[in-house]
Amino acid sequence: MDVEELADLSRVLIDRLVTTEAPPGVLEEVAGLVRQATALLEQHVPDGPRNLYERFGDTDDYLDLFRLNPVIGKLNPVAPRFEIEVSRDGPGWNGTEVTARTNLGLLYEGPMGMVHGGIIASLFDQFLSIANIDNGFGAFTGTLTVRYRNPCPLGVDLRFQCRTDRVQGRKVFAVGELYAAETLVAEGEGVFIQPSSERLAAIVADSEAAQGPPGRQR
């Protein structure tokens, strides 16, 4: 058993939690098991400041790079599972296009039987960013525009196709589409801002200062 397997088991647990009609006695039994599991993990939580980017290594696997990310992290059970591939002969900057595939269930429902629009927006933000990163443009989201063309049904194979479109100074423009099977359900466009080296250093310093002195974080 490793953390990735445990995260997948937790995804199943969360799915059952939002769909169950179990009686109070069963819920109490489950609560006891969750408390027990939490206490076991509690013993192995490290001291000192923590963040989702610690212990990162060099990798070209974005699902590994962002493994704790709340949107696509394979070790984060609130995130759906994805398959990601990068093509080098697509229509984007330098021919790069990021394709991400998933299938979203009831946990991500907004309107009845449909994926929540906010989930779609957050996923566009992530995959447009990955397209930029793959082209060497590390940048922060400035604006994000999503055009919803059709309802996005639950339980259908989904496909994001995202790419860097152009660069103007420190602004990086990225575009993408979301398909449910072969139906276009949404289009995304983002303007991302590359920070100066001074600004990036200040952001990192502020983040480290905000975490406070070493100690167990809760």
Short mmCIF file of N, CA and C in Angstrom, two decimals, residues 55-215:
data_model
loop_
_atom_site.label_atom_id
_atom_site.label_comp_id
_atom_site.label_asym_id
_atom_site.label_seq_id
_atom_site.Cartn_x
_atom_site.Cartn_y
_atom_site.Cartn_z
N ARG A 55 9.31 18.88 -1.45
CA ARG A 55 9.89 17.63 -1.94
C ARG A 55 9.63 17.40 -3.43
N PHE A 56 9.48 18.50 -4.19
CA PHE A 56 9.33 18.35 -5.63
C PHE A 56 10.68 18.00 -6.26
N GLY A 57 10.65 17.15 -7.25
CA GLY A 57 11.86 16.82 -8.00
C GLY A 57 11.67 17.18 -9.46
N ASP A 58 12.69 16.95 -10.24
CA ASP A 58 12.60 17.21 -11.67
C ASP A 58 11.79 16.11 -12.33
N THR A 59 10.76 16.48 -13.04
CA THR A 59 9.92 15.50 -13.71
C THR A 59 9.18 16.17 -14.85
N ASP A 60 8.91 15.40 -15.91
CA ASP A 60 8.09 15.92 -17.00
C ASP A 60 6.69 15.31 -16.95
N ASP A 61 6.39 14.63 -15.84
CA ASP A 61 5.07 14.06 -15.62
C ASP A 61 4.28 15.05 -14.77
N TYR A 62 3.31 15.74 -15.39
CA TYR A 62 2.60 16.79 -14.68
C TYR A 62 1.72 16.24 -13.57
N LEU A 63 1.27 15.00 -13.69
CA LEU A 63 0.48 14.41 -12.61
C LEU A 63 1.34 14.09 -11.41
N ASP A 64 2.65 13.94 -11.63
CA ASP A 64 3.58 13.75 -10.52
C ASP A 64 4.00 15.11 -9.96
N LEU A 65 4.26 16.05 -10.85
CA LEU A 65 4.66 17.38 -10.42
C LEU A 65 3.59 18.03 -9.54
N PHE A 66 2.33 17.88 -9.94
CA PHE A 66 1.22 18.47 -9.20
C PHE A 66 0.46 17.42 -8.41
N ARG A 67 1.18 16.49 -7.81
CA ARG A 67 0.54 15.32 -7.20
C ARG A 67 -0.31 15.64 -5.98
N LEU A 68 -0.11 16.80 -5.33
CA LEU A 68 -0.93 17.19 -4.18
C LEU A 68 -1.91 18.32 -4.51
N ASN A 69 -1.94 18.71 -5.76
CA ASN A 69 -2.79 19.80 -6.23
C ASN A 69 -4.27 19.51 -5.96
N PRO A 70 -5.06 20.48 -5.48
CA PRO A 70 -6.47 20.21 -5.18
C PRO A 70 -7.35 20.06 -6.41
N VAL A 71 -6.81 20.36 -7.59
CA VAL A 71 -7.60 20.27 -8.82
C VAL A 71 -7.32 18.98 -9.58
N ILE A 72 -6.03 18.59 -9.67
CA ILE A 72 -5.68 17.38 -10.44
C ILE A 72 -4.77 16.42 -9.68
N GLY A 73 -4.46 16.71 -8.42
CA GLY A 73 -3.47 15.93 -7.69
C GLY A 73 -3.85 14.47 -7.50
N LYS A 74 -3.01 13.57 -7.95
CA LYS A 74 -3.32 12.14 -7.82
C LYS A 74 -3.25 11.68 -6.37
N LEU A 75 -2.55 12.44 -5.51
CA LEU A 75 -2.50 12.10 -4.09
C LEU A 75 -3.51 12.90 -3.27
N ASN A 76 -4.28 13.73 -3.93
CA ASN A 76 -5.28 14.55 -3.24
C ASN A 76 -6.67 14.01 -3.57
N PRO A 77 -7.33 13.37 -2.62
CA PRO A 77 -8.60 12.68 -2.92
C PRO A 77 -9.76 13.60 -3.28
N VAL A 78 -9.62 14.91 -3.10
CA VAL A 78 -10.70 15.79 -3.55
C VAL A 78 -10.61 16.05 -5.06
N ALA A 79 -9.48 15.71 -5.66
CA ALA A 79 -9.27 15.94 -7.08
C ALA A 79 -9.64 14.70 -7.89
N PRO A 80 -10.26 14.88 -9.05
CA PRO A 80 -10.55 13.72 -9.90
C PRO A 80 -9.26 13.16 -10.50
N ARG A 81 -9.33 11.95 -10.94
CA ARG A 81 -8.20 11.30 -11.62
C ARG A 81 -8.16 11.73 -13.08
N PHE A 82 -6.96 11.93 -13.60
CA PHE A 82 -6.77 12.36 -14.98
C PHE A 82 -5.72 11.52 -15.68
N GLU A 83 -5.81 11.48 -17.00
CA GLU A 83 -4.72 11.06 -17.87
C GLU A 83 -4.32 12.28 -18.69
N ILE A 84 -3.03 12.58 -18.71
CA ILE A 84 -2.54 13.77 -19.42
C ILE A 84 -1.49 13.35 -20.44
N GLU A 85 -1.59 13.91 -21.64
CA GLU A 85 -0.55 13.71 -22.64
C GLU A 85 -0.25 15.04 -23.31
N VAL A 86 0.99 15.19 -23.76
CA VAL A 86 1.42 16.41 -24.42
C VAL A 86 1.88 16.05 -25.82
N SER A 87 1.27 16.66 -26.81
CA SER A 87 1.68 16.43 -28.20
C SER A 87 2.55 17.59 -28.66
N ARG A 88 3.44 17.30 -29.59
CA ARG A 88 4.38 18.31 -30.08
C ARG A 88 4.08 18.70 -31.52
N ASP A 89 2.98 18.25 -32.06
CA ASP A 89 2.63 18.60 -33.43
C ASP A 89 1.22 19.17 -33.51
N GLY A 90 0.82 19.86 -32.44
CA GLY A 90 -0.51 20.44 -32.37
C GLY A 90 -0.53 21.88 -32.86
N PRO A 91 -1.64 22.57 -32.64
CA PRO A 91 -1.79 23.94 -33.16
C PRO A 91 -1.24 25.02 -32.24
N GLY A 92 -0.72 24.67 -31.06
CA GLY A 92 -0.30 25.67 -30.09
C GLY A 92 1.11 26.18 -30.33
N TRP A 93 1.56 27.01 -29.40
CA TRP A 93 2.92 27.57 -29.42
C TRP A 93 3.92 26.43 -29.51
N ASN A 94 4.84 26.52 -30.48
CA ASN A 94 5.83 25.46 -30.70
C ASN A 94 5.18 24.10 -30.96
N GLY A 95 3.91 24.10 -31.39
CA GLY A 95 3.23 22.85 -31.69
C GLY A 95 2.77 22.07 -30.47
N THR A 96 2.86 22.68 -29.28
CA THR A 96 2.52 21.97 -28.04
C THR A 96 1.03 22.08 -27.72
N GLU A 97 0.41 20.94 -27.44
CA GLU A 97 -0.97 20.92 -26.98
C GLU A 97 -1.11 19.90 -25.87
N VAL A 98 -1.76 20.30 -24.80
CA VAL A 98 -1.99 19.42 -23.65
C VAL A 98 -3.40 18.85 -23.75
N THR A 99 -3.50 17.52 -23.68
CA THR A 99 -4.79 16.84 -23.67
C THR A 99 -4.96 16.14 -22.33
N ALA A 100 -6.06 16.39 -21.65
CA ALA A 100 -6.35 15.78 -20.35
C ALA A 100 -7.71 15.11 -20.41
N ARG A 101 -7.75 13.86 -19.96
CA ARG A 101 -8.98 13.07 -20.02
C ARG A 101 -9.42 12.64 -18.62
N THR A 102 -10.74 12.67 -18.41
CA THR A 102 -11.29 12.22 -17.14
C THR A 102 -12.75 11.86 -17.33
N ASN A 103 -13.39 11.44 -16.26
CA ASN A 103 -14.82 11.16 -16.23
C ASN A 103 -15.30 11.59 -14.85
N LEU A 104 -16.19 12.57 -14.78
CA LEU A 104 -16.58 13.16 -13.50
C LEU A 104 -17.93 12.63 -13.04
N GLY A 105 -17.96 12.19 -11.79
CA GLY A 105 -19.18 11.63 -11.22
C GLY A 105 -19.93 12.61 -10.35
N LEU A 106 -20.81 12.08 -9.52
CA LEU A 106 -21.76 12.87 -8.74
C LEU A 106 -21.09 13.87 -7.81
N LEU A 107 -19.89 13.57 -7.37
CA LEU A 107 -19.17 14.46 -6.46
C LEU A 107 -18.98 15.85 -7.06
N TYR A 108 -19.00 15.95 -8.39
CA TYR A 108 -18.71 17.22 -9.07
C TYR A 108 -19.95 17.81 -9.73
N GLU A 109 -21.13 17.41 -9.23
CA GLU A 109 -22.39 17.87 -9.82
C GLU A 109 -22.69 19.31 -9.45
N GLY A 110 -23.20 20.06 -10.43
CA GLY A 110 -23.74 21.39 -10.20
C GLY A 110 -25.23 21.33 -10.49
N PRO A 111 -25.67 21.79 -11.68
CA PRO A 111 -27.06 21.54 -12.07
C PRO A 111 -27.31 20.03 -12.15
N MET A 112 -28.54 19.63 -12.00
CA MET A 112 -28.86 18.21 -11.94
C MET A 112 -28.33 17.44 -13.15
N GLY A 113 -27.46 16.46 -12.84
CA GLY A 113 -26.92 15.60 -13.89
C GLY A 113 -25.79 16.22 -14.69
N MET A 114 -25.32 17.41 -14.26
CA MET A 114 -24.30 18.12 -15.02
C MET A 114 -23.13 18.52 -14.12
N VAL A 115 -21.95 18.65 -14.73
CA VAL A 115 -20.76 19.06 -13.99
C VAL A 115 -20.90 20.53 -13.58
N HIS A 116 -20.49 20.84 -12.35
CA HIS A 116 -20.53 22.21 -11.84
C HIS A 116 -19.64 23.11 -12.71
N GLY A 117 -20.17 24.28 -13.08
CA GLY A 117 -19.41 25.19 -13.92
C GLY A 117 -18.11 25.66 -13.28
N GLY A 118 -18.11 25.80 -11.96
CA GLY A 118 -16.89 26.22 -11.26
C GLY A 118 -15.79 25.17 -11.34
N ILE A 119 -16.18 23.90 -11.36
CA ILE A 119 -15.21 22.82 -11.52
C ILE A 119 -14.57 22.93 -12.90
N ILE A 120 -15.39 23.16 -13.91
CA ILE A 120 -14.87 23.31 -15.27
C ILE A 120 -13.89 24.47 -15.35
N ALA A 121 -14.23 25.60 -14.72
CA ALA A 121 -13.35 26.77 -14.74
C ALA A 121 -12.02 26.48 -14.08
N SER A 122 -12.04 25.82 -12.92
CA SER A 122 -10.79 25.53 -12.22
C SER A 122 -9.91 24.58 -13.03
N LEU A 123 -10.53 23.65 -13.74
CA LEU A 123 -9.76 22.72 -14.56
C LEU A 123 -9.16 23.43 -15.77
N PHE A 124 -9.90 24.33 -16.37
CA PHE A 124 -9.32 25.12 -17.46
C PHE A 124 -8.12 25.91 -16.95
N ASP A 125 -8.26 26.52 -15.79
CA ASP A 125 -7.15 27.29 -15.21
C ASP A 125 -5.90 26.43 -15.08
N GLN A 126 -6.09 25.20 -14.61
CA GLN A 126 -4.96 24.31 -14.40
C GLN A 126 -4.32 23.86 -15.71
N PHE A 127 -5.13 23.45 -16.67
CA PHE A 127 -4.57 22.89 -17.90
C PHE A 127 -4.03 23.96 -18.84
N LEU A 128 -4.62 25.15 -18.82
CA LEU A 128 -4.02 26.26 -19.56
C LEU A 128 -2.66 26.60 -18.97
N SER A 129 -2.56 26.57 -17.64
CA SER A 129 -1.28 26.84 -16.97
C SER A 129 -0.24 25.79 -17.33
N ILE A 130 -0.65 24.53 -17.37
CA ILE A 130 0.28 23.46 -17.72
C ILE A 130 0.77 23.63 -19.15
N ALA A 131 -0.11 24.03 -20.06
CA ALA A 131 0.32 24.29 -21.44
C ALA A 131 1.40 25.37 -21.46
N ASN A 132 1.20 26.42 -20.66
CA ASN A 132 2.21 27.48 -20.59
C ASN A 132 3.52 26.97 -19.98
N ILE A 133 3.41 26.23 -18.89
CA ILE A 133 4.61 25.70 -18.23
C ILE A 133 5.41 24.83 -19.19
N ASP A 134 4.70 24.01 -19.97
CA ASP A 134 5.39 23.13 -20.90
C ASP A 134 6.18 23.91 -21.96
N ASN A 135 5.78 25.15 -22.20
CA ASN A 135 6.50 26.01 -23.14
C ASN A 135 7.49 26.93 -22.44
N GLY A 136 7.67 26.74 -21.13
CA GLY A 136 8.65 27.53 -20.39
C GLY A 136 8.13 28.84 -19.86
N PHE A 137 6.80 28.99 -19.83
CA PHE A 137 6.21 30.24 -19.35
C PHE A 137 5.53 30.01 -18.01
N GLY A 138 6.28 30.10 -16.93
CA GLY A 138 5.69 30.05 -15.60
C GLY A 138 5.02 31.38 -15.31
N ALA A 139 3.71 31.38 -15.13
CA ALA A 139 2.99 32.65 -15.00
C ALA A 139 1.77 32.48 -14.11
N PHE A 140 1.34 33.59 -13.51
CA PHE A 140 0.16 33.61 -12.66
C PHE A 140 -1.07 33.98 -13.49
N THR A 141 -2.22 33.43 -13.11
CA THR A 141 -3.45 33.75 -13.81
C THR A 141 -3.82 35.21 -13.60
N GLY A 142 -4.00 35.92 -14.72
CA GLY A 142 -4.47 37.30 -14.65
C GLY A 142 -5.98 37.35 -14.81
N THR A 143 -6.45 36.82 -15.92
CA THR A 143 -7.89 36.70 -16.16
C THR A 143 -8.17 35.34 -16.77
N LEU A 144 -9.37 34.82 -16.49
CA LEU A 144 -9.80 33.55 -17.05
C LEU A 144 -11.23 33.71 -17.53
N THR A 145 -11.45 33.39 -18.81
CA THR A 145 -12.78 33.49 -19.39
C THR A 145 -13.22 32.11 -19.86
N VAL A 146 -14.41 31.69 -19.43
CA VAL A 146 -14.95 30.40 -19.86
C VAL A 146 -16.29 30.64 -20.53
N ARG A 147 -16.42 30.10 -21.73
CA ARG A 147 -17.69 30.18 -22.46
C ARG A 147 -18.32 28.79 -22.44
N TYR A 148 -19.47 28.69 -21.82
CA TYR A 148 -20.16 27.41 -21.70
C TYR A 148 -21.09 27.24 -22.90
N ARG A 149 -20.76 26.29 -23.77
CA ARG A 149 -21.49 26.11 -25.02
C ARG A 149 -22.64 25.12 -24.90
N ASN A 150 -22.45 24.08 -24.10
CA ASN A 150 -23.47 23.06 -23.91
C ASN A 150 -23.36 22.52 -22.49
N PRO A 151 -24.44 21.93 -21.95
CA PRO A 151 -24.34 21.30 -20.64
C PRO A 151 -23.27 20.21 -20.66
N CYS A 152 -22.54 20.09 -19.55
CA CYS A 152 -21.49 19.06 -19.45
C CYS A 152 -22.01 17.93 -18.57
N PRO A 153 -22.36 16.80 -19.16
CA PRO A 153 -23.00 15.74 -18.38
C PRO A 153 -22.03 15.01 -17.47
N LEU A 154 -22.54 14.50 -16.37
CA LEU A 154 -21.77 13.62 -15.49
C LEU A 154 -21.63 12.25 -16.14
N GLY A 155 -20.58 11.54 -15.75
CA GLY A 155 -20.42 10.16 -16.16
C GLY A 155 -20.09 9.95 -17.62
N VAL A 156 -19.59 10.99 -18.29
CA VAL A 156 -19.23 10.90 -19.70
C VAL A 156 -17.73 11.18 -19.83
N ASP A 157 -17.07 10.52 -20.75
CA ASP A 157 -15.65 10.77 -20.97
C ASP A 157 -15.44 12.21 -21.43
N LEU A 158 -14.60 12.93 -20.70
CA LEU A 158 -14.32 14.34 -20.99
C LEU A 158 -12.89 14.50 -21.49
N ARG A 159 -12.71 15.51 -22.32
CA ARG A 159 -11.38 15.77 -22.88
C ARG A 159 -11.11 17.27 -22.95
N PHE A 160 -10.09 17.73 -22.22
CA PHE A 160 -9.60 19.10 -22.32
C PHE A 160 -8.46 19.13 -23.34
N GLN A 161 -8.48 20.11 -24.21
CA GLN A 161 -7.37 20.35 -25.13
C GLN A 161 -6.95 21.81 -24.98
N CYS A 162 -5.73 22.03 -24.46
CA CYS A 162 -5.28 23.37 -24.11
C CYS A 162 -3.90 23.65 -24.69
N ARG A 163 -3.64 24.91 -25.00
CA ARG A 163 -2.37 25.28 -25.63
C ARG A 163 -2.07 26.76 -25.40
N THR A 164 -0.79 27.08 -25.40
CA THR A 164 -0.36 28.48 -25.40
C THR A 164 -0.61 29.05 -26.78
N ASP A 165 -1.24 30.21 -26.82
CA ASP A 165 -1.61 30.80 -28.11
C ASP A 165 -0.57 31.82 -28.58
N ARG A 166 -0.19 32.73 -27.67
CA ARG A 166 0.76 33.77 -28.06
C ARG A 166 1.33 34.40 -26.80
N VAL A 167 2.40 35.17 -26.97
CA VAL A 167 3.06 35.85 -25.86
C VAL A 167 3.30 37.29 -26.25
N GLN A 168 2.92 38.21 -25.35
CA GLN A 168 3.14 39.62 -25.57
C GLN A 168 3.80 40.20 -24.32
N GLY A 169 5.10 40.40 -24.40
CA GLY A 169 5.82 40.88 -23.23
C GLY A 169 5.74 39.86 -22.11
N ARG A 170 5.27 40.30 -20.94
CA ARG A 170 5.11 39.38 -19.81
C ARG A 170 3.75 38.68 -19.80
N LYS A 171 2.90 38.99 -20.76
CA LYS A 171 1.58 38.37 -20.85
C LYS A 171 1.63 37.11 -21.72
N VAL A 172 1.06 36.04 -21.19
CA VAL A 172 0.99 34.78 -21.93
C VAL A 172 -0.48 34.44 -22.13
N PHE A 173 -0.88 34.25 -23.38
CA PHE A 173 -2.28 33.96 -23.71
C PHE A 173 -2.41 32.47 -24.02
N ALA A 174 -3.40 31.83 -23.39
CA ALA A 174 -3.62 30.40 -23.61
C ALA A 174 -5.11 30.17 -23.87
N VAL A 175 -5.39 29.16 -24.70
CA VAL A 175 -6.77 28.86 -25.06
C VAL A 175 -6.99 27.35 -25.00
N GLY A 176 -8.25 26.94 -24.90
CA GLY A 176 -8.53 25.52 -24.87
C GLY A 176 -10.00 25.22 -25.03
N GLU A 177 -10.30 23.94 -25.21
CA GLU A 177 -11.67 23.48 -25.36
C GLU A 177 -11.91 22.27 -24.45
N LEU A 178 -13.17 22.10 -24.09
CA LEU A 178 -13.59 20.92 -23.34
C LEU A 178 -14.66 20.19 -24.15
N TYR A 179 -14.44 18.90 -24.35
CA TYR A 179 -15.39 18.07 -25.08
C TYR A 179 -15.95 16.99 -24.16
N ALA A 180 -17.25 16.73 -24.28
CA ALA A 180 -17.88 15.58 -23.66
C ALA A 180 -18.15 14.61 -24.81
N ALA A 181 -17.40 13.50 -24.83
CA ALA A 181 -17.36 12.65 -26.02
C ALA A 181 -16.89 13.56 -27.17
N GLU A 182 -17.70 13.77 -28.20
CA GLU A 182 -17.27 14.64 -29.29
C GLU A 182 -18.03 15.96 -29.32
N THR A 183 -18.78 16.26 -28.26
CA THR A 183 -19.56 17.50 -28.19
C THR A 183 -18.76 18.59 -27.47
N LEU A 184 -18.62 19.74 -28.11
CA LEU A 184 -17.95 20.87 -27.48
C LEU A 184 -18.86 21.42 -26.39
N VAL A 185 -18.39 21.42 -25.15
CA VAL A 185 -19.22 21.92 -24.05
C VAL A 185 -18.72 23.24 -23.48
N ALA A 186 -17.43 23.55 -23.67
CA ALA A 186 -16.92 24.81 -23.12
C ALA A 186 -15.61 25.19 -23.81
N GLU A 187 -15.35 26.50 -23.82
CA GLU A 187 -14.09 27.03 -24.32
C GLU A 187 -13.47 27.90 -23.23
N GLY A 188 -12.17 27.83 -23.08
CA GLY A 188 -11.49 28.63 -22.07
C GLY A 188 -10.40 29.48 -22.67
N GLU A 189 -10.22 30.66 -22.11
CA GLU A 189 -9.14 31.55 -22.55
C GLU A 189 -8.58 32.24 -21.32
N GLY A 190 -7.28 32.22 -21.18
CA GLY A 190 -6.65 32.84 -20.03
C GLY A 190 -5.53 33.78 -20.42
N VAL A 191 -5.38 34.84 -19.64
CA VAL A 191 -4.24 35.74 -19.77
C VAL A 191 -3.41 35.56 -18.50
N PHE A 192 -2.17 35.13 -18.67
CA PHE A 192 -1.29 34.81 -17.55
C PHE A 192 -0.13 35.79 -17.54
N ILE A 193 0.29 36.17 -16.35
CA ILE A 193 1.32 37.20 -16.19
C ILE A 193 2.60 36.56 -15.64
N GLN A 194 3.70 36.73 -16.37
CA GLN A 194 5.00 36.24 -15.89
C GLN A 194 5.57 37.27 -14.91
N PRO A 195 5.82 36.88 -13.67
CA PRO A 195 6.36 37.84 -12.70
C PRO A 195 7.84 38.10 -12.98
N SER A 196 8.30 39.28 -12.62
CA SER A 196 9.73 39.55 -12.69
C SER A 196 10.44 38.70 -11.64
N SER A 197 11.75 38.52 -11.78
CA SER A 197 12.50 37.73 -10.81
C SER A 197 12.41 38.34 -9.42
N GLU A 198 12.39 39.67 -9.36
CA GLU A 198 12.28 40.35 -8.07
C GLU A 198 10.91 40.10 -7.44
N ARG A 199 9.88 40.19 -8.26
CA ARG A 199 8.53 39.97 -7.74
C ARG A 199 8.34 38.53 -7.29
N LEU A 200 8.88 37.58 -8.05
CA LEU A 200 8.77 36.17 -7.67
C LEU A 200 9.49 35.91 -6.36
N ALA A 201 10.68 36.48 -6.17
CA ALA A 201 11.42 36.31 -4.93
C ALA A 201 10.65 36.88 -3.75
N ALA A 202 9.98 38.01 -3.95
CA ALA A 202 9.20 38.62 -2.88
C ALA A 202 7.99 37.76 -2.52
N ILE A 203 7.35 37.16 -3.52
CA ILE A 203 6.19 36.29 -3.27
C ILE A 203 6.61 35.08 -2.45
N VAL A 204 7.73 34.47 -2.83
CA VAL A 204 8.23 33.31 -2.09
C VAL A 204 8.58 33.69 -0.66
N ALA A 205 9.24 34.83 -0.48
CA ALA A 205 9.62 35.27 0.85
C ALA A 205 8.38 35.54 1.71
N ASP A 206 7.37 36.17 1.13
CA ASP A 206 6.13 36.44 1.87
C ASP A 206 5.45 35.15 2.28
N SER A 207 5.46 34.16 1.37
CA SER A 207 4.82 32.88 1.67
C SER A 207 5.54 32.18 2.82
N GLU A 208 6.87 32.18 2.79
CA GLU A 208 7.64 31.55 3.86
C GLU A 208 7.42 32.25 5.18
N ALA A 209 7.32 33.58 5.16
CA ALA A 209 7.10 34.33 6.39
C ALA A 209 5.72 34.07 6.96
N ALA A 210 4.74 33.89 6.09
CA ALA A 210 3.37 33.65 6.54
C ALA A 210 3.20 32.32 7.24
N GLN A 211 4.08 31.36 6.93
CA GLN A 211 4.00 30.04 7.54
C GLN A 211 4.45 30.06 9.00
N GLY A 212 5.21 31.10 9.38
CA GLY A 212 5.61 31.23 10.77
C GLY A 212 6.78 30.33 11.12
N PRO A 213 7.17 30.33 12.38
CA PRO A 213 8.31 29.52 12.83
C PRO A 213 7.97 28.05 12.78
N PRO A 214 8.99 27.20 12.72
CA PRO A 214 8.75 25.75 12.69
C PRO A 214 7.90 25.30 13.88
N GLY A 215 7.05 24.33 13.61
CA GLY A 215 6.15 23.81 14.63
C GLY A 215 5.08 23.00 13.96
#
